[in-house]
């Protein structure tokens, strides 16, 4: 009896041959030599009415089926095991003079299908993905292969806020949207979690891949509906082309990963094709990451202070803003190095240093001034936060009521009960708590209901066009009214014009911050500013 695995072939939904084993190619070389072989040419017996019904049933997603076809001239019996694949049909031919068991063959095919497909989405899994890359790489004959790595944007909040059942629903619909965007010559895979991939075959690369990638990104512009709730989850895509960007699986996946990182770094919800410049940027980023580990002991960090202005009073303090002066790269933006520090577990020590330095500096200010310090989610989620803050305040001798800690909504998505306990402990200590960047992330009103923040900060995104944009005006008015109704104060960031300040004042915003009221300044410049200013009216 021949090894069943030797006679294997795969077909698209159109029943055009995709690939086959060497034994099938040898046995049916007349049909395959045509270069455009179909299932009907290789196995014409399947066109008989009953057999055709079996093919259509399996293509529609039914369980595998066995079909007996005409024996060979040698009287050796033949049986075809039909099973569905992602986007098509698989056929395993059994040749034997002995009787076979349809039930046993169906079970084997079902097990084979399950081993190579994701149970949740029905897409081929990582095992099948790895196998398909190995089979098709290196490419030959002038052909090209495109690999697309797809990562969902803002998927984690769905799981955190709506539950894993909602997350599973989004993943299933994601698979459907990806499948709907594919054409001939492309196959989709679920690698893990919210990570997907597409392999596309063709000679017009990278043009064909870029067209498909844009279609994939566009497919996620419409919201997902989960239990009547509209959920917005985007997609970022990284593209790599073989052989240009790598001609083995490891090289090609690395290039696609780098392109995916570039897509996310450029703002997410977009596609990027790998280029050598991306590799250079990644190497520079890794250099910064290594340098960041020694930045604190080598005293490369410094703090700038931006005025906080109460509309009805005047300057009431300053916000401490962390800066990093790299010895070769110059001043590195916080948006670049803070995520690195968070990912590498460095923000605990860095945050403690910022808090201590800011409190020491604030000790020199007028006694009614406060200092506002941003608290990273990575710091907030570390055990013993309140003890560390208390120790710093005691060591410096700085009053807790003159400290305002700014947190973002993202810290409230993890371990909600523990986080609220921490916030209440800080409140008991007398420390003010501000909710930063309100309106740009998840903005669950339950946060405001469960914890009485002292201040809500409106992100500068809504302030930049508040004079002319009716939508921004509506959002800002809503936030101000909401905060005041809950007994909280409102601060607007990014105020750059007198028009913005006047509009916010008319709408009863409490506090302003931005270049109009004072740019960030060094500690030395701040001391000089205080010496030259009179605060008798405050």
PDB file of N, CA, C and O in Angstrom, residues 13 35 296 307 332-333 370 383 412 428 482 508:
ATOM      1  N   UNK A  13     -10.919  27.792  -4.083  1.00  0.00           N
ATOM      2  CA  UNK A  13     -12.376  27.636  -4.163  1.00  0.00           C
ATOM      3  C   UNK A  13     -12.829  27.454  -5.605  1.00  0.00           C
ATOM      4  O   UNK A  13     -13.832  26.800  -5.882  1.00  0.00           O
ATOM      5  N   UNK A  35      -0.459  23.528 -16.946  1.00  0.00           N
ATOM      6  CA  UNK A  35      -0.115  24.764 -16.239  1.00  0.00           C
ATOM      7  C   UNK A  35      -1.296  25.458 -15.623  1.00  0.00           C
ATOM      8  O   UNK A  35      -1.141  26.447 -14.922  1.00  0.00           O
ATOM      9  N   UNK A 296      20.232  57.258  33.914  1.00  0.00           N
ATOM     10  CA  UNK A 296      20.006  57.737  35.274  1.00  0.00           C
ATOM     11  C   UNK A 296      21.302  57.790  36.087  1.00  0.00           C
ATOM     12  O   UNK A 296      21.624  58.850  36.648  1.00  0.00           O
ATOM     13  N   UNK A 307       4.432  76.450  33.642  1.00  0.00           N
ATOM     14  CA  UNK A 307       3.473  77.084  34.571  1.00  0.00           C
ATOM     15  C   UNK A 307       2.068  76.495  34.474  1.00  0.00           C
ATOM     16  O   UNK A 307       1.587  76.150  33.386  1.00  0.00           O
ATOM     17  N   UNK A 332      16.353  63.753  23.576  1.00  0.00           N
ATOM     18  CA  UNK A 332      15.456  62.732  23.016  1.00  0.00           C
ATOM     19  C   UNK A 332      14.035  63.013  23.513  1.00  0.00           C
ATOM     20  O   UNK A 332      13.818  63.189  24.714  1.00  0.00           O
ATOM     21  N   UNK A 333      13.045  63.063  22.611  1.00  0.00           N
ATOM     22  CA  UNK A 333      11.665  63.353  23.037  1.00  0.00           C
ATOM     23  C   UNK A 333      11.148  62.310  24.028  1.00  0.00           C
ATOM     24  O   UNK A 333      11.427  61.111  23.878  1.00  0.00           O
ATOM     25  N   UNK A 370       1.930  74.498  43.857  1.00  0.00           N
ATOM     26  CA  UNK A 370       1.965  73.042  43.793  1.00  0.00           C
ATOM     27  C   UNK A 370       2.942  72.606  42.713  1.00  0.00           C
ATOM     28  O   UNK A 370       3.324  73.396  41.836  1.00  0.00           O
ATOM     29  N   UNK A 383       4.076  47.207  42.879  1.00  0.00           N
ATOM     30  CA  UNK A 383       3.663  47.117  44.291  1.00  0.00           C
ATOM     31  C   UNK A 383       4.428  48.136  45.122  1.00  0.00           C
ATOM     32  O   UNK A 383       5.580  48.473  44.831  1.00  0.00           O
ATOM     33  N   UNK A 412      -6.073  52.557  34.735  1.00  0.00           N
ATOM     34  CA  UNK A 412      -7.280  52.058  35.375  1.00  0.00           C
ATOM     35  C   UNK A 412      -7.840  50.823  34.693  1.00  0.00           C
ATOM     36  O   UNK A 412      -8.816  50.240  35.157  1.00  0.00           O
ATOM     37  N   UNK A 428      -6.116  59.924  50.815  1.00  0.00           N
ATOM     38  CA  UNK A 428      -6.070  60.023  52.277  1.00  0.00           C
ATOM     39  C   UNK A 428      -4.794  60.722  52.730  1.00  0.00           C
ATOM     40  O   UNK A 428      -4.792  61.489  53.710  1.00  0.00           O
ATOM     41  N   UNK A 482     -19.353  68.086  32.894  1.00  0.00           N
ATOM     42  CA  UNK A 482     -19.293  66.815  33.612  1.00  0.00           C
ATOM     43  C   UNK A 482     -18.435  66.942  34.871  1.00  0.00           C
ATOM     44  O   UNK A 482     -18.839  66.529  35.968  1.00  0.00           O
ATOM     45  N   UNK A 508     -15.873  78.576  31.488  1.00  0.00           N
ATOM     46  CA  UNK A 508     -15.604  78.307  32.905  1.00  0.00           C
ATOM     47  C   UNK A 508     -14.589  77.185  33.132  1.00  0.00           C
ATOM     48  O   UNK A 508     -14.663  76.439  34.097  1.00  0.00           O
TER      49      UNK A 508
END
